[in-house]
Structures are given as structure tokens and as C-alpha cells.
GROMACS .gro file of N, CA and C in nm:
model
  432
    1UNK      N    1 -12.734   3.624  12.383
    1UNK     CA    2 -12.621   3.551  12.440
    1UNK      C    3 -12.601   3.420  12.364
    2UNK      N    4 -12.471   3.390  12.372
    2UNK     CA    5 -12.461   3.261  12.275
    2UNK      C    6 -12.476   3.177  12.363
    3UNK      N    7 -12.493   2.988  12.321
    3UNK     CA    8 -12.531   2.901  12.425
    3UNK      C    9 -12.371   2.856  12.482
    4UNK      N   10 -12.269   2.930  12.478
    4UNK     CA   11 -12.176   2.892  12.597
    4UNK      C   12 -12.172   2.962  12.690
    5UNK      N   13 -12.240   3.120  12.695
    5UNK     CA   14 -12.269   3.223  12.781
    5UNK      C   15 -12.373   3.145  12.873
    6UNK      N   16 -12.494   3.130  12.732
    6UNK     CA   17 -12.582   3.085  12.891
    6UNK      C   18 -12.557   2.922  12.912
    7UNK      N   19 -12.502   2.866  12.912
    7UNK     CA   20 -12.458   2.739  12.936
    7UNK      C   21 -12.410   2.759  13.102
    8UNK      N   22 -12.298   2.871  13.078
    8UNK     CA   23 -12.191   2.904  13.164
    8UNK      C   24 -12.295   2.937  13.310
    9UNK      N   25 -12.368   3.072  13.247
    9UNK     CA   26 -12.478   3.148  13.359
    9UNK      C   27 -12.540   3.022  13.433
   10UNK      N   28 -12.618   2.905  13.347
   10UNK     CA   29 -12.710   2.809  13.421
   10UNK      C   30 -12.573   2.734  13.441
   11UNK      N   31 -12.474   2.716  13.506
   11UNK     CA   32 -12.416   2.641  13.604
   11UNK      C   33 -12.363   2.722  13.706
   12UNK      N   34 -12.344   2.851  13.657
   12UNK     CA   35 -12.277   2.917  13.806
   12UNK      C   36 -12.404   2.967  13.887
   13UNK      N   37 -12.547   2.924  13.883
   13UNK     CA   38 -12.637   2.943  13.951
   13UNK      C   39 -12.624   2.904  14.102
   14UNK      N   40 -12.681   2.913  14.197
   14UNK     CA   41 -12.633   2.879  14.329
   14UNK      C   42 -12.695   2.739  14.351
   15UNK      N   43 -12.804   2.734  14.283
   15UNK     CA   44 -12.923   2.585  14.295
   15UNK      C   45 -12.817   2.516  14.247
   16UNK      N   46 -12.773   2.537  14.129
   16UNK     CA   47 -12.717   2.394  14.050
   16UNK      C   48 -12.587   2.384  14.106
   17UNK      N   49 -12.522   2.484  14.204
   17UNK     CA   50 -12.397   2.409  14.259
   17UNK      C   51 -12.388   2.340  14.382
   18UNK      N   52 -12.559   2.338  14.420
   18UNK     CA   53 -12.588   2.309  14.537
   18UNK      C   54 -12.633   2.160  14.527
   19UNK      N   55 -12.708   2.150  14.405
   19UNK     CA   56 -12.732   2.007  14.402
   19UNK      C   57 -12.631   1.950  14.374
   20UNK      N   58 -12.531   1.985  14.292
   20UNK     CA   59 -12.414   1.891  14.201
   20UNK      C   60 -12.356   1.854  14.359
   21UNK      N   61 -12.325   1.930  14.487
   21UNK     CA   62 -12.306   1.920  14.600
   21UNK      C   63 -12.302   1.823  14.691
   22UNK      N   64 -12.500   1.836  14.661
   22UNK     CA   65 -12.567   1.723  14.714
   22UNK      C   66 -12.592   1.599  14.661
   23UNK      N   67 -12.551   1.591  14.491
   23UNK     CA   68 -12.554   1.419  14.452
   23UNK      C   69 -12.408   1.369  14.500
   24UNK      N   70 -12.303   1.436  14.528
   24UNK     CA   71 -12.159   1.393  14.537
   24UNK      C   72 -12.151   1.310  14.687
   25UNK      N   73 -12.213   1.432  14.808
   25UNK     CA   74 -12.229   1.363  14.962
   25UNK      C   75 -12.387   1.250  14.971
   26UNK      N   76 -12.462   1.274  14.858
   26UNK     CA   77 -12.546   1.188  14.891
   26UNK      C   78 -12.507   1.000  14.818
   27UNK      N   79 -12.426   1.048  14.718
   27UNK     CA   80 -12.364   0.917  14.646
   27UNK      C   81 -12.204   0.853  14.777
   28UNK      N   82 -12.151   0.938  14.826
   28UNK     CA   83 -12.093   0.915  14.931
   28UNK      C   84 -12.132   0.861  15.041
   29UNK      N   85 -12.254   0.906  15.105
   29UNK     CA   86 -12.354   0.892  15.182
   29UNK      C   87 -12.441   0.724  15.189
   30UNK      N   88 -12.425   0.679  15.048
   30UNK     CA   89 -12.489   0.564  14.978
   30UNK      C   90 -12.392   0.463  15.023
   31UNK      N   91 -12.308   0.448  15.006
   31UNK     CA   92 -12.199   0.392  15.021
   31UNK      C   93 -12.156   0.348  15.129
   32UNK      N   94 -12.155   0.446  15.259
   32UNK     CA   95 -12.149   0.411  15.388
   32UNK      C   96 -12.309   0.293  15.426
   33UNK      N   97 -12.425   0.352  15.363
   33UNK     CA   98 -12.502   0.252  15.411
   33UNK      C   99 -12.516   0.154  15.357
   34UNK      N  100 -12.460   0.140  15.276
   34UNK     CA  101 -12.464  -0.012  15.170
   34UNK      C  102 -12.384  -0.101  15.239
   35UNK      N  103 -12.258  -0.032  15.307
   35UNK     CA  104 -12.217  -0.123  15.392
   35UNK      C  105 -12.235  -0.112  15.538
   36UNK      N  106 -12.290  -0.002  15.557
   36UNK     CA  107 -12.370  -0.041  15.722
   36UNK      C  108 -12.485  -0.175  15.723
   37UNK      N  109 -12.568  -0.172  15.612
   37UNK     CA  110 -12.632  -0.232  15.594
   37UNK      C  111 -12.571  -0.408  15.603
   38UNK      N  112 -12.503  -0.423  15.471
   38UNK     CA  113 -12.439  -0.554  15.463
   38UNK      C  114 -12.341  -0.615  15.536
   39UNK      N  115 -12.243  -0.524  15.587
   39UNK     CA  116 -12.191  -0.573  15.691
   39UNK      C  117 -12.227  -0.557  15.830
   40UNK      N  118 -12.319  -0.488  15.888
   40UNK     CA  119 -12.321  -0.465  16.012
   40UNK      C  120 -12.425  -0.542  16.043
   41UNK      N  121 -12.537  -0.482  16.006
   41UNK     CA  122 -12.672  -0.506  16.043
   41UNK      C  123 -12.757  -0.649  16.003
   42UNK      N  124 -12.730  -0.698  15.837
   42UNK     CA  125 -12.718  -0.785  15.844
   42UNK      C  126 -12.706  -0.936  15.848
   43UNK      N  127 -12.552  -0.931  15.875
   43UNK     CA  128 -12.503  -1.055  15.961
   43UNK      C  129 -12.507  -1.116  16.085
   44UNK      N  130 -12.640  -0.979  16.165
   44UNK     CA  131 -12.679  -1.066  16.310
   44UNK      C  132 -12.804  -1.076  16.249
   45UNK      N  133 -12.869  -1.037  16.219
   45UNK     CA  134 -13.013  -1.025  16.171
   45UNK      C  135 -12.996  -1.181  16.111
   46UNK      N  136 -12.955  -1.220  16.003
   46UNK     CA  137 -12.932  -1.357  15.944
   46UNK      C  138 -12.857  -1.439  16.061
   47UNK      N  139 -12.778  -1.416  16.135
   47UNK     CA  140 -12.753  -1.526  16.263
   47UNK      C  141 -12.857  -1.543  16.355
   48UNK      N  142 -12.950  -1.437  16.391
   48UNK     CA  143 -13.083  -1.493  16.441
   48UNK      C  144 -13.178  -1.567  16.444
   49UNK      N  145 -13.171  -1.576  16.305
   49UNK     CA  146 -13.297  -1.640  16.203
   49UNK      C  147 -13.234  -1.742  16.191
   50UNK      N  148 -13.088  -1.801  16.221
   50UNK     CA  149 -13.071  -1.931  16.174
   50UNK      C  150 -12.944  -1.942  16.077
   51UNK      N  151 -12.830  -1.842  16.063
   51UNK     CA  152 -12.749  -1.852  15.979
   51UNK      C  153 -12.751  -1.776  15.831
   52UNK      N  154 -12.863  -1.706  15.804
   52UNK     CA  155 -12.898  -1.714  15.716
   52UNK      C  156 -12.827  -1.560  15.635
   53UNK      N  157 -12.788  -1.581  15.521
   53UNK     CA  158 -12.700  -1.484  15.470
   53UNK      C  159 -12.776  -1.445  15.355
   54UNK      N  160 -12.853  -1.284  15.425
   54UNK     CA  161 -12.961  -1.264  15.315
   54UNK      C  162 -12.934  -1.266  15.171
   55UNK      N  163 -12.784  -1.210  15.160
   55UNK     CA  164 -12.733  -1.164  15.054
   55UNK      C  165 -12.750  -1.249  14.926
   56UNK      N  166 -12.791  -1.435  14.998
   56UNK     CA  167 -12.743  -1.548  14.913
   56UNK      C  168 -12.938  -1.615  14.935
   57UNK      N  169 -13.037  -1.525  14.973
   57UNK     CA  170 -13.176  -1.596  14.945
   57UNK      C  171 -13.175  -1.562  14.782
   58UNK      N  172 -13.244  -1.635  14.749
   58UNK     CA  173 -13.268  -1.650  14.605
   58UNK      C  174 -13.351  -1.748  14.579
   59UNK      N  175 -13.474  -1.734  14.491
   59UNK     CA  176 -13.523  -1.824  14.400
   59UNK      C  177 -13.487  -1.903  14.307
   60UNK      N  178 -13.469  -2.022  14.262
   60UNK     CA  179 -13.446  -2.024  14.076
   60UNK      C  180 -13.561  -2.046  14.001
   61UNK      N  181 -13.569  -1.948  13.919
   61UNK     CA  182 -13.699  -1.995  13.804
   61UNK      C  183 -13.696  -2.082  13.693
   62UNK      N  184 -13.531  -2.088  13.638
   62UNK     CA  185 -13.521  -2.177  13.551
   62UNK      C  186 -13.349  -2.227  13.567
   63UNK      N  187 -13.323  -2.340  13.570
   63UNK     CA  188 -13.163  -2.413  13.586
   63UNK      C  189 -13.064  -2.354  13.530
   64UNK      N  190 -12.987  -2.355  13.560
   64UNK     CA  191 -12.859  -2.315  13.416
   64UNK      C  192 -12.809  -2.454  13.376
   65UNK      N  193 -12.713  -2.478  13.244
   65UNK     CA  194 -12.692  -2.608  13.202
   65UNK      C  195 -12.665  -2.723  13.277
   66UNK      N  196 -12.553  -2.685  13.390
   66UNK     CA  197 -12.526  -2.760  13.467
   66UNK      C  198 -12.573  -2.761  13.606
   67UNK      N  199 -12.708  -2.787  13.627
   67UNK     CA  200 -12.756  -2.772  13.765
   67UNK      C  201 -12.717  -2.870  13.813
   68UNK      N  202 -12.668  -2.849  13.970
   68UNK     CA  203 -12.669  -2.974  14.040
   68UNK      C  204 -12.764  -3.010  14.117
   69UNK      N  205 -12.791  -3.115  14.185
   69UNK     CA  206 -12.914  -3.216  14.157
   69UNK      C  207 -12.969  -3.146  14.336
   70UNK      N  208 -12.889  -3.106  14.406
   70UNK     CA  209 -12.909  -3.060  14.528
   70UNK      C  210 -12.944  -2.878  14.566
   71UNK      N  211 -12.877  -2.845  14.447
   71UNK     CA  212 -12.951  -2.683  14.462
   71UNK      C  213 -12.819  -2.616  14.453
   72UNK      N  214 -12.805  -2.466  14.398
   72UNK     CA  215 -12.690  -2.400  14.445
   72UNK      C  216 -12.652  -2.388  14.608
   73UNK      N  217 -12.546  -2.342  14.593
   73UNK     CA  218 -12.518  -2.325  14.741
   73UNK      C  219 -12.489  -2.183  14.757
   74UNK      N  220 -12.480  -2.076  14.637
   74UNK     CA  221 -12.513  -1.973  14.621
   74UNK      C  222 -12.541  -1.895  14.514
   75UNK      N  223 -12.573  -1.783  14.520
   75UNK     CA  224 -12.611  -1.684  14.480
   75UNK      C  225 -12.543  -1.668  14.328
   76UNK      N  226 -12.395  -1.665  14.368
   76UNK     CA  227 -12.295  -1.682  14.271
   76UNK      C  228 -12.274  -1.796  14.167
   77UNK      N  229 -12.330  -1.881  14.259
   77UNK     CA  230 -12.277  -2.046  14.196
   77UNK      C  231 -12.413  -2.089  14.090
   78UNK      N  232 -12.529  -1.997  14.100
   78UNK     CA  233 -12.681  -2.030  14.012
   78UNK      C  234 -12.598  -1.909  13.898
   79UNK      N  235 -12.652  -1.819  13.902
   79UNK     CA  236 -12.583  -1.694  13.821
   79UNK      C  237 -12.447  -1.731  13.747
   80UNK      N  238 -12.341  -1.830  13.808
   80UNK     CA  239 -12.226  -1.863  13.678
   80UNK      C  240 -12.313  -1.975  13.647
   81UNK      N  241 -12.386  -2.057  13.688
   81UNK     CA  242 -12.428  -2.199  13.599
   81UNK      C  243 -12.546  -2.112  13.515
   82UNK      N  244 -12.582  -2.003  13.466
   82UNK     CA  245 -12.669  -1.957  13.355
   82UNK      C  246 -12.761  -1.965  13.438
   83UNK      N  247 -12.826  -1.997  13.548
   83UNK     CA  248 -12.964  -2.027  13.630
   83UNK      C  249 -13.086  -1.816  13.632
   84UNK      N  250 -13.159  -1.906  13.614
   84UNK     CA  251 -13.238  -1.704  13.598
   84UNK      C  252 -13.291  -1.765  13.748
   85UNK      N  253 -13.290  -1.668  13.832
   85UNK     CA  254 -13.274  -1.628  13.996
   85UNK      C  255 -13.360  -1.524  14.046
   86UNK      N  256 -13.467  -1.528  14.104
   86UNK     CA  257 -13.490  -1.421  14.168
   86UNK      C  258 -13.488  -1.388  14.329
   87UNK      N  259 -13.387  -1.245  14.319
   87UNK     CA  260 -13.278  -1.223  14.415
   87UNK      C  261 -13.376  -1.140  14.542
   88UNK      N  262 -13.409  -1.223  14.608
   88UNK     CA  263 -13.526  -1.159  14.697
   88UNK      C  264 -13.442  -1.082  14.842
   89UNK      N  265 -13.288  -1.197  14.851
   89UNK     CA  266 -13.210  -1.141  14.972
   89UNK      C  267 -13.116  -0.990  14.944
   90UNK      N  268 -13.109  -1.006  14.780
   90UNK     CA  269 -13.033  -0.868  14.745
   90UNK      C  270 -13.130  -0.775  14.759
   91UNK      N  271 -13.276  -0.820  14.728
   91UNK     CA  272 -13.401  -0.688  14.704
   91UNK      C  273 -13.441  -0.659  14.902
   92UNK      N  274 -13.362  -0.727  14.963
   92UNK     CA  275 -13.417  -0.736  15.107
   92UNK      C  276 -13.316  -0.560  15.155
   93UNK      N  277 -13.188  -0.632  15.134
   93UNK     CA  278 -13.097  -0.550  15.129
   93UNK      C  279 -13.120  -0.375  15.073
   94UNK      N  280 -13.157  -0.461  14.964
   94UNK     CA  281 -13.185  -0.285  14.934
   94UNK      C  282 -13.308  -0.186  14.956
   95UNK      N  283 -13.394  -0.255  15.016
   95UNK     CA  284 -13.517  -0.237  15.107
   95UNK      C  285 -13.438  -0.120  15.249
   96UNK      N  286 -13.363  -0.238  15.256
   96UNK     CA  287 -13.302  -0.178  15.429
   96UNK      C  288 -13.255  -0.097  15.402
   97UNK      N  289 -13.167  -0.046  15.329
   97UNK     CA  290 -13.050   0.042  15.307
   97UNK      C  291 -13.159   0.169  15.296
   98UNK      N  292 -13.250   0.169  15.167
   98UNK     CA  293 -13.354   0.253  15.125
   98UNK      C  294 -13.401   0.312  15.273
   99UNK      N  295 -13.448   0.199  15.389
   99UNK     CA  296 -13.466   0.298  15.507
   99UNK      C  297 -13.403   0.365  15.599
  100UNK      N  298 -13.302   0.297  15.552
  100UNK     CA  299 -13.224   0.412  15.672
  100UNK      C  300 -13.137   0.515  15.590
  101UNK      N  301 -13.141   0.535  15.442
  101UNK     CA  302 -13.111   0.669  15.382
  101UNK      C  303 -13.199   0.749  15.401
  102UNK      N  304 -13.361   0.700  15.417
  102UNK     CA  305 -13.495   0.780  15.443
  102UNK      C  306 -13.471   0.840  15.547
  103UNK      N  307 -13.441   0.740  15.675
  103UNK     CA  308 -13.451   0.787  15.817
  103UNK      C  309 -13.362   0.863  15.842
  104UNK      N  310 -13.217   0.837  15.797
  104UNK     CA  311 -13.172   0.940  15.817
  104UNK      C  312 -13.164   1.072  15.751
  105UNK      N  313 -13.202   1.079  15.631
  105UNK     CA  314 -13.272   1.254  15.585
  105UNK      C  315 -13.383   1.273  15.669
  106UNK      N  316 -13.455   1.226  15.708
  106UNK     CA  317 -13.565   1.304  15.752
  106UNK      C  318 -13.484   1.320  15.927
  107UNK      N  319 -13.429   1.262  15.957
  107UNK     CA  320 -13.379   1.325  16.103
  107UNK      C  321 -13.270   1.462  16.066
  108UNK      N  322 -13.223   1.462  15.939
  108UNK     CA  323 -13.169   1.582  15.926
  108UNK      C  324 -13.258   1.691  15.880
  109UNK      N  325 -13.296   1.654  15.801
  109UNK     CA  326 -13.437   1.777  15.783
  109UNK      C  327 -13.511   1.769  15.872
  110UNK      N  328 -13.546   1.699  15.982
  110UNK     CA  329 -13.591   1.751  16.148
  110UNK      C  330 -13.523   1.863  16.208
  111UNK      N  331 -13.416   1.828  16.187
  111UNK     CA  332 -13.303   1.943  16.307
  111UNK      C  333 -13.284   2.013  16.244
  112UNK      N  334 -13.297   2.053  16.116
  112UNK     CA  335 -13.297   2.158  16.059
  112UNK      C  336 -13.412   2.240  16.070
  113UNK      N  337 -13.483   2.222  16.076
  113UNK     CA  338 -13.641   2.290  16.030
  113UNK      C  339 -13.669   2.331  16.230
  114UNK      N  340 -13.593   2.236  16.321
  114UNK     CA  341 -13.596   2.299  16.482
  114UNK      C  342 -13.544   2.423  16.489
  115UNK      N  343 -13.406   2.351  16.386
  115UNK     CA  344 -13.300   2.503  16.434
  115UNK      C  345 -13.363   2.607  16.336
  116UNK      N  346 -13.449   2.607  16.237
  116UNK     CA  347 -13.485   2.740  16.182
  116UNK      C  348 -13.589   2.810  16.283
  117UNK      N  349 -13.666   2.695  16.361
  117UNK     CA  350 -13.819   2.712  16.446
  117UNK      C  351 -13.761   2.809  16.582
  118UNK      N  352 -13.560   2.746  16.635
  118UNK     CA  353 -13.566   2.806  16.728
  118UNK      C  354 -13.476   2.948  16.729
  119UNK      N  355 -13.427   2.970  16.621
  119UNK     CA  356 -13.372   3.144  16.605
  119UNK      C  357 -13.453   3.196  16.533
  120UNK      N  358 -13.517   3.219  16.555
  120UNK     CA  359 -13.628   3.330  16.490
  120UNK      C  360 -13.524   3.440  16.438
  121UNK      N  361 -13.553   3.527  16.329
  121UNK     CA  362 -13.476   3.611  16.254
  121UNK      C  363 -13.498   3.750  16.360
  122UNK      N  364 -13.462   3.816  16.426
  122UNK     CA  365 -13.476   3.968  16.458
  122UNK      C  366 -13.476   4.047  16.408
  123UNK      N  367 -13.590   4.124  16.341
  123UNK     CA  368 -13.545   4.225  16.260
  123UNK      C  369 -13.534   4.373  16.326
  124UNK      N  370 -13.472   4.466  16.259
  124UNK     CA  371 -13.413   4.542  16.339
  124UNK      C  372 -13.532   4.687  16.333
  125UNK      N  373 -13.560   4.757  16.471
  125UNK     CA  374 -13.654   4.825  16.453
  125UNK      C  375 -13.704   4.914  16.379
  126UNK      N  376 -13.794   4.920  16.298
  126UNK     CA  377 -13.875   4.993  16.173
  126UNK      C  378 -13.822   5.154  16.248
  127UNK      N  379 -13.750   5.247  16.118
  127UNK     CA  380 -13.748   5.408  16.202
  127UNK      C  381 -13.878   5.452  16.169
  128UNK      N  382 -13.894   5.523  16.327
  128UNK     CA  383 -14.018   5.618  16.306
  128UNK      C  384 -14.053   5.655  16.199
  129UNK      N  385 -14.142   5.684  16.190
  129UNK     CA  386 -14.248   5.779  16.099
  129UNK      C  387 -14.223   5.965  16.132
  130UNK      N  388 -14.271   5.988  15.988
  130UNK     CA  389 -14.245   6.125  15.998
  130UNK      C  390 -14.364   6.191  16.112
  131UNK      N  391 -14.474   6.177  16.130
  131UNK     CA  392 -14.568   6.198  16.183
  131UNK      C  393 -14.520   6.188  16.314
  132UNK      N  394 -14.437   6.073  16.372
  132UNK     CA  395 -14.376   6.083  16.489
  132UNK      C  396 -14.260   6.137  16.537
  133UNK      N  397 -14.194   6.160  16.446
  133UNK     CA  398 -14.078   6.289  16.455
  133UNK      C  399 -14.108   6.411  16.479
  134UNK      N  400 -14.243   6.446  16.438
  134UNK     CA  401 -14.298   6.597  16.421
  134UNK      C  402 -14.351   6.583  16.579
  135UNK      N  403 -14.452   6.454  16.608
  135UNK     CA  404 -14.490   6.486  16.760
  135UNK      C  405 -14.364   6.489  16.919
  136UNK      N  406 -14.274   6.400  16.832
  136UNK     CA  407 -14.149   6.436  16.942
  136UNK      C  408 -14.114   6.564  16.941
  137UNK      N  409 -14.075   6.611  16.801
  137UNK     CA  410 -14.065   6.754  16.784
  137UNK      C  411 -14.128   6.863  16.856
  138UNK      N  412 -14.242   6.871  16.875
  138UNK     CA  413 -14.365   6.935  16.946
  138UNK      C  414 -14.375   6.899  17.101
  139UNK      N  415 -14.346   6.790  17.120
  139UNK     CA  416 -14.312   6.729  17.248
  139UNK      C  417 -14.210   6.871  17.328
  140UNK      N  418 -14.108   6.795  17.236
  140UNK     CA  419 -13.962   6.879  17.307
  140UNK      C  420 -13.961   7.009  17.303
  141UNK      N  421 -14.060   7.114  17.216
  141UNK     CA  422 -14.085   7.239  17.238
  141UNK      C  423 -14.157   7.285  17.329
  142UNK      N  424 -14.260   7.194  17.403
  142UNK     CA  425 -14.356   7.226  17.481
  142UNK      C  426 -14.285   7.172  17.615
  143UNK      N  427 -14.207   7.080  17.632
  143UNK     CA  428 -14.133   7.109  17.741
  143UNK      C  429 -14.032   7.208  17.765
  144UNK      N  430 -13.961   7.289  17.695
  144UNK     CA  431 -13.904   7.390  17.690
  144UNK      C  432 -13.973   7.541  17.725
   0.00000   0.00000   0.00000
């Protein structure tokens, strides 16, 4: 086979149209929690603590040219003055998000793996054996 034959074969496989599937709803999927995360969750979480807008914790390790003498006032404002930053409220963020993409696959692969636990497959009854055809056979002559 030439390699556009099997090129062709390894994509119309059922695996690989299943994952291409699953990076499309799981990159979709990402998205909703990036902003469940940042907008929902949070902006009370940081009003608890005091106002605090994780998005904008940050370190500076080294100034940018024009530091001012009182500190950024954000995230944005170190990062355009050249300042090198380490972004502990963005790495918080993506901590959170990371768990509840976890939590929620594994509650779907829970209910999945129930619903396989609670329909058991039925299979349909094995036909007799010849050995038992012959004794029905013999059966039904001897009642006759």
C-alpha cells in the first residue's frame, strides 16, 4: 500500500476518530472552566481573604526600567514596565481549574463504569448439545 492508502486506513480507524473527538470537547470543555474558575469561583474566594484578585498576586524578582517607588499595582503594569514576575496568582488559577477538569472526569468515568456495573450484558441461551437432543429424543419415544 502506498503511504496515502495507509495514511487514509490509520485515520478512518475508530480510536483515532474518537480521540480527535475527545481533544475538540475536551479543549471546549477547558474553556468553560477557565472561566468557571476566574470568573465565578474566584472573585469570592479573593473577597474573603480581603479583596484580593488572585489573578494580580505576583512576585517581582527583578524591576523593569521604570519601577515605581511603591510597587506595581498590577500584574499588567510590572510585565509592560519589563519587570521579571513570578505569577503565583495565575499558577493558583491554574491549579484550580486543573481540579475541577480532574473532578469532573473522574465523576464521569464514575457513572460510567456504574452504568456498565448496572446492565450486565445478557447473553442469549447456549443451544443444547447434541447429546441432549438425542436424550430428549429418547425421552419423547419412551413416552409414546
Amino acid at each position: 500500500m502506498s503511504l496515502a492508502q495507509d495514511f487514509k486506513a490509520f485515520i478512518m480507524r475508530g480510536n483515532v476518530v474518537d480521540l480527535a473527538v475527545g481533544m475538540v470537547v475536551g479543549t471546549a470543555f477547558s474553556g468553560i472552566v477557565k472561566s468557571l474558575v476566574d470568573d465565578v469561583i474566584m472573585p469570592p474566594i479573593g473577597l474573603l481573604i480581603g479583596g484580593v484578585d488572585f489573578s494580580d498576586l505576583f512576585i517581582t524578582l527583578k524591576d523593569g526600567a521604570n519601577a515605581p517607588a511603591d510597587g506595581y499595582a498590577s500584574l499588567a503594569a510590572a510585565q509592560a514596565a519589563g519587570a521579571v514576575t513570578l505569577n503565583v496568582g495565575t499558577f493558583l488559577n491554574t491549579v484550580i481549574s486543573f481540579l475541577i477538569i480532574s473532578a469532573a472526569i473522574f465523576m464521569v468515568i464514575r457513572a460510567l463504569s456504574k452504568l456498565q456495573r448496572q446492565a450486565p450484558v445478557e447473553e442469549a441461551p447456549a443451544a443444547p448439545s447434541e447429546e441432549v437432543l438425542l436424550l430428549r429424543e429418547i425421552r419423547d419415544s419412551l413416552k409414546k
